[in-house]
Short mmCIF file of C-alpha atoms and ligand atoms in Angstrom, two decimals:
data_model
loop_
_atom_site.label_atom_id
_atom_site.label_comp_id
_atom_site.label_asym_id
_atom_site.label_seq_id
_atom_site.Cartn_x
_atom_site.Cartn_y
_atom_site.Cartn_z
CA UNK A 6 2.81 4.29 -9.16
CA UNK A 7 6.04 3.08 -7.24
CA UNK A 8 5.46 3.07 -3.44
CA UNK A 9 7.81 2.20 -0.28
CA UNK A 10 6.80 -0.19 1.78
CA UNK A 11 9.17 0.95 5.02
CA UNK A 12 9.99 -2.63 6.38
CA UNK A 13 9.21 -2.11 10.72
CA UNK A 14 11.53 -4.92 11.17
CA UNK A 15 13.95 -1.60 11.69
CA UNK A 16 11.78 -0.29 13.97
CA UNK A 17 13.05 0.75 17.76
CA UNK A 18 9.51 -1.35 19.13
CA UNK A 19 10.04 1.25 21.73
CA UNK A 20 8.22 3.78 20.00
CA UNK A 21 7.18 1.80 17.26
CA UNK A 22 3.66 3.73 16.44
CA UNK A 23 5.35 6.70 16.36
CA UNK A 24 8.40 5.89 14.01
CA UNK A 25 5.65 4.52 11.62
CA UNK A 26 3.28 7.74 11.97
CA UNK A 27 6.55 9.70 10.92
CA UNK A 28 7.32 7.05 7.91
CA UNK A 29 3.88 7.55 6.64
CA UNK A 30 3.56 11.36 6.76
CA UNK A 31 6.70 11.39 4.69
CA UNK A 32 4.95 9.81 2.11
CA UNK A 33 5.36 5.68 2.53
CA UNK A 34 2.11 4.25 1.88
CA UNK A 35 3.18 0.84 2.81
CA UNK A 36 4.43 -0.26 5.68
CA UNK A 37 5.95 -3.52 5.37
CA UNK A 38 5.21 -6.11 8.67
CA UNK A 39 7.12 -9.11 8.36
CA UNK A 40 6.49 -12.12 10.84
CA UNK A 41 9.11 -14.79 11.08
CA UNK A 42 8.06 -18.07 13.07
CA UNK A 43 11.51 -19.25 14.18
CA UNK A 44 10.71 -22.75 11.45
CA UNK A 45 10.33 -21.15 8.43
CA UNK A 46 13.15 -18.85 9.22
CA UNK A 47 15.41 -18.93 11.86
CA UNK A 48 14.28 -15.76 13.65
CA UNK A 49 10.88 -15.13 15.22
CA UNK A 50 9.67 -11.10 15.22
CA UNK A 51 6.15 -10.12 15.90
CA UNK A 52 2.99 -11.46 15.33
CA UNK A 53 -0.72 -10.71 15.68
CA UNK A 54 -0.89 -8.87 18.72
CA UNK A 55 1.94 -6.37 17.50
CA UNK A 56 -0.27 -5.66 14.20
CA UNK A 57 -2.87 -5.31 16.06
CA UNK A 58 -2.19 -2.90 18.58
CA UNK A 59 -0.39 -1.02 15.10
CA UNK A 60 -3.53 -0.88 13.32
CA UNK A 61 -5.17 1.49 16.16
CA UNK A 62 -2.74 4.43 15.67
CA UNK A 63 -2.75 4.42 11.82
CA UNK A 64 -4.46 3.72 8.39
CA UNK A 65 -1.42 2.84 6.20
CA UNK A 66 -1.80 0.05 4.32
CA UNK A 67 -0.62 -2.97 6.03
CA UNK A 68 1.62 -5.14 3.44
CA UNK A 69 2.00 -8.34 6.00
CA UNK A 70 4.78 -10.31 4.79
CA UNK A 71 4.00 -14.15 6.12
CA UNK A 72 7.72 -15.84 6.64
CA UNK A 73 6.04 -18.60 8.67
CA UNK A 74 5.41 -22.62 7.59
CA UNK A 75 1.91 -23.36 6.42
CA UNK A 76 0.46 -19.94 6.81
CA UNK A 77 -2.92 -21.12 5.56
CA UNK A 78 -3.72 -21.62 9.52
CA UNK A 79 -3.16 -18.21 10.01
CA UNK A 80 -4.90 -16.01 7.29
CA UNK A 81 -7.94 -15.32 9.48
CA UNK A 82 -6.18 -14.04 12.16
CA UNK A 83 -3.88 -11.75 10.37
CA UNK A 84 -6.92 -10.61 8.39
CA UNK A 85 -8.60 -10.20 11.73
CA UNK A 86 -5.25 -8.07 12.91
CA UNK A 87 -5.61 -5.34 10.19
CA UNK A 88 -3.67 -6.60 7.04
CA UNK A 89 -4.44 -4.95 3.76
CA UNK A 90 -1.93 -7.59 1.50
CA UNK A 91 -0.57 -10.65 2.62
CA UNK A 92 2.15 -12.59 1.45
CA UNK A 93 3.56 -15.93 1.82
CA UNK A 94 6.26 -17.85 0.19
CA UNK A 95 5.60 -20.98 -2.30
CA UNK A 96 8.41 -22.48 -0.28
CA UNK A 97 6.55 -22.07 2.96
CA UNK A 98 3.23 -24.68 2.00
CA UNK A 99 2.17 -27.22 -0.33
CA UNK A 100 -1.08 -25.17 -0.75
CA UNK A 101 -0.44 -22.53 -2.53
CA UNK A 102 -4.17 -22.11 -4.09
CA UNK A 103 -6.14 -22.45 -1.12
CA UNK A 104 -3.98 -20.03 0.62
CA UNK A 105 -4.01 -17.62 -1.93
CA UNK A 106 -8.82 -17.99 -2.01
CA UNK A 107 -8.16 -17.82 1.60
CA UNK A 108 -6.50 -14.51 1.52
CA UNK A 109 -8.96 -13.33 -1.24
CA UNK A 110 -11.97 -14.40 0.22
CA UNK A 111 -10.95 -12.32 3.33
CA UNK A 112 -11.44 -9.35 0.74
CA UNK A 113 -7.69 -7.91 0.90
CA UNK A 114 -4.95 -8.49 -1.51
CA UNK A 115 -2.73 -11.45 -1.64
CA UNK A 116 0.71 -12.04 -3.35
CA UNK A 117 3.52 -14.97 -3.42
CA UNK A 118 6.73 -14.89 -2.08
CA UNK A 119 10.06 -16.72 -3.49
CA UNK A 120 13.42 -16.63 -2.26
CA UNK A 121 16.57 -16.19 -3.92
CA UNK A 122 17.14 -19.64 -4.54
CA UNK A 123 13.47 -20.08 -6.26
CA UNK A 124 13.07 -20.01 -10.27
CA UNK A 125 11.34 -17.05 -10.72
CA UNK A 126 9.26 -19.68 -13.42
CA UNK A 127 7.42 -20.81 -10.12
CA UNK A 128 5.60 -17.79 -10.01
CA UNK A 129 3.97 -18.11 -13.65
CA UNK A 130 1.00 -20.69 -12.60
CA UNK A 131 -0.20 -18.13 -9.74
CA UNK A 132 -0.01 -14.96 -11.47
CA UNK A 133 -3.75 -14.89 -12.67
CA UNK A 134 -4.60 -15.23 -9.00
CA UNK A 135 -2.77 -12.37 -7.31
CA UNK A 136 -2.20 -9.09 -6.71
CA UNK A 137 1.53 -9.23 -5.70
CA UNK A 138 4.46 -11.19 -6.46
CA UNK A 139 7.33 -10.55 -4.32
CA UNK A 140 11.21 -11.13 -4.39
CA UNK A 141 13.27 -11.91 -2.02
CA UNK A 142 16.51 -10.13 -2.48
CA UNK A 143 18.06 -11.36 0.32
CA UNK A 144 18.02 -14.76 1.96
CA UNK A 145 14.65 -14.06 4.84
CA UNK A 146 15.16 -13.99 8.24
CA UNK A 147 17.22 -11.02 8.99
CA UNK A 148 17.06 -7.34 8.44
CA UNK A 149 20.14 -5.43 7.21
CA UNK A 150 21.56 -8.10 4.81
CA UNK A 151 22.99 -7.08 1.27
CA UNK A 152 21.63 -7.44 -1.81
CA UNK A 153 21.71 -10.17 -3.49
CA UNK A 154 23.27 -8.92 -7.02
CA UNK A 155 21.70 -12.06 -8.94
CA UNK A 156 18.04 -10.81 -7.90
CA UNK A 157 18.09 -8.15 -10.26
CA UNK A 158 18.04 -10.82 -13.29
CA UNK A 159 14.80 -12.01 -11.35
CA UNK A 160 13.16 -9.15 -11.26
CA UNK A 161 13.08 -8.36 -14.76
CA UNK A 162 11.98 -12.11 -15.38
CA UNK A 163 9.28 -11.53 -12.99
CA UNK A 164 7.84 -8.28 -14.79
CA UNK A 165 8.19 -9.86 -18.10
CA UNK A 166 5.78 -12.86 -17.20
CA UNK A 167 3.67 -10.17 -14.86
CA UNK A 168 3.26 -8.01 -18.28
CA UNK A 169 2.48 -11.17 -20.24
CA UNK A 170 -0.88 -11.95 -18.39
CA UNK A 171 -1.99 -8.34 -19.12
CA UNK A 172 -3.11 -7.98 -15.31
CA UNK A 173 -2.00 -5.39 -12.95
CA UNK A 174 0.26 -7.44 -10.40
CA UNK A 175 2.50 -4.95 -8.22
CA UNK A 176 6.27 -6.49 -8.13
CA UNK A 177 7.57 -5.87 -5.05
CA UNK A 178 11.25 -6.58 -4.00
CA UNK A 179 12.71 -6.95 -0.25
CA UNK A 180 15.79 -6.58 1.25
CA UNK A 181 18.93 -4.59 0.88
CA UNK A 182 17.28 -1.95 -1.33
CA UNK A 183 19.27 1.32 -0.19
CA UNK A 184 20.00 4.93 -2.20
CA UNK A 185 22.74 2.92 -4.01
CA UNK A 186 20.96 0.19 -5.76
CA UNK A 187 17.80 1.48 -5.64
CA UNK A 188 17.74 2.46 -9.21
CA UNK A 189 18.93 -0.46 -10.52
CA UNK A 190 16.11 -2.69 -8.74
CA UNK A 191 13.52 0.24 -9.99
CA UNK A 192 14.96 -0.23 -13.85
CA UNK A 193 14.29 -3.99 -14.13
CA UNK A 194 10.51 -3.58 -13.05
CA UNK A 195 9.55 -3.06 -9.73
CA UNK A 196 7.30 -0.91 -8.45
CA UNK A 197 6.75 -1.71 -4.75
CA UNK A 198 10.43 -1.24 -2.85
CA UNK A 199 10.52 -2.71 0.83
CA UNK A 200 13.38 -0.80 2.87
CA UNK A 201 13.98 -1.57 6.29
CA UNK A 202 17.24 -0.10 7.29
CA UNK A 203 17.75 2.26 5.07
CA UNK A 204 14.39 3.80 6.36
CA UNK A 205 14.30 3.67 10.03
CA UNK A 206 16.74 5.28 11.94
CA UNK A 207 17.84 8.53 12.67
CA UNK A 208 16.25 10.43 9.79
CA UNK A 209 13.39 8.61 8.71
CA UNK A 210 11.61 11.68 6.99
CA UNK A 211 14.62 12.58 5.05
CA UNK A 212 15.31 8.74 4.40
CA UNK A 213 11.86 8.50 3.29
CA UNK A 214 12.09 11.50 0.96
CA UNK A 215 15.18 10.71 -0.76
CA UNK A 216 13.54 7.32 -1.71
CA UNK A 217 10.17 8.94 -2.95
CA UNK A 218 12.46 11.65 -4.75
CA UNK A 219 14.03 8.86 -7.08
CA UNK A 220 11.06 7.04 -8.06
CA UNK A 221 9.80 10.49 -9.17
CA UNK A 222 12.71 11.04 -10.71
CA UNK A 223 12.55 7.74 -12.59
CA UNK A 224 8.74 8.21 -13.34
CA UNK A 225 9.30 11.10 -15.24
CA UNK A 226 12.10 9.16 -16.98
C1 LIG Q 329 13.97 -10.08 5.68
C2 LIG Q 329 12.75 -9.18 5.66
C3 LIG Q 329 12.98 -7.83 5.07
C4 LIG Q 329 13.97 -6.98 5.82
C5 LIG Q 329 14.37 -5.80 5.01
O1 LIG Q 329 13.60 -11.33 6.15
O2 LIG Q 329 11.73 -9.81 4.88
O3 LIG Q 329 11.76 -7.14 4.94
O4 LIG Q 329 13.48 -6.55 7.05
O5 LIG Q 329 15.32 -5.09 5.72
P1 LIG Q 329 16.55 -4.35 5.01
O6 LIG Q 329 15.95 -3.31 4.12
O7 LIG Q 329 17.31 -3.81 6.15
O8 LIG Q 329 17.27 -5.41 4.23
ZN1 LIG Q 330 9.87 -8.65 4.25
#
């Protein structure tokens, strides 16, 4: 099944619960939560606290997207905050296995992160450990960015090696994705599509409909 994962980075934080509550009842079962430290990226967004206070008003499944250094000090408490996945980027520790038991042993789902300058190859060592792999299709930090036309390529590698190991790993793929290269991001292999601006906003039923249309669309090839 493809799914959105609406990215709240978008979000007006003013009435954050309730853009979300609208995002899922269109039909996102995802919502995407990604923390930025200010090291790891240059930005810092939300953190525990926010998810936290999130989790009480709905039971979408949180997809917690780690852009923070060395996030193995931080798996309990985002566990503790409500996440259903986590990510983290290879780039972001030199721990990659413990972080990845950590997350498991929590009992949620965990998944790797790489950026666009990362060899999709770094993925292949991990892949009988997780549940997600995610691409970066845009440099992290910042919301509204455009895609990165090179990621594409990537993605395809990615669900080649995924498909290889015979195990069910979602591919997920953040940042940029809007109605206009959605398809092409959909044909190379995804099936998990993070959308931040192109979701929240005015129209965020409609926005969320018109994405959910196309991967039906595309389902029924
Ligand atoms: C970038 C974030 C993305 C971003 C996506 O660091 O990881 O999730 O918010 O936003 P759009 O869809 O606007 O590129
Ligand atoms: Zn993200």
């Amino acid at each position: 099944m493809i799914k959105l994962s609406p990215s709240i980075l978008a979000c007006d934080y003013n009435i954050l619960g309730k853009q979300v509550k609208e995002a899922h009842e269109a039909g996102a079962v995802y919502m995407h939560l990604d923390v930025m430290d200010g090291l790891f990226v240059p930005s810092i967004s939300f953190g525990m606290p926010v998810i936290k206070s999130l989790r009480k008003s709905t039971d979408v499944i949180f997809d917690t997207h780690l852009m923070i250094k060395d996030p193995i000090r931080y798996i309990d408490d985002f566990v503790a905050s409500g996440s259903d996945i986590i990510t983290f980027h290879l780039e972001a520790t030199n721990e990659v296995e413990a972080t990845i038991d950590k997350i498991k042993a929590a009992g949620i789902k965990a998944g790797i992160v790489i950026n666009p300058e990362t060899p999709v190859e770094e993925i292949k060592p991990y892949l009988n450990m997780v549940d997600m792999v995610l691409i970066m299709s845009v440099h992290p930090g910042f919301g509204g960015q455009k895609y990165i036309e090179q990621s594409t390529e990537k993605i395809r590698k990615a669900r080649k090696l995924i498909d290889e190991t015979g195990r069910n790993v979602e591919l997920e793929v953040d940042g940029g994705i809007n109605l206009s290269n959605i398809d092409e991001v959909l044909e190379a292999g995804a099936n998990v599509i993070v959308a931040g601006s192109a979701v929240f906003g005015e129209t965020i039923t409609k926005n969320v409909k018109e994405f959910l249309e196309i991967f039906n669309k595309f389902e029924r090839g």
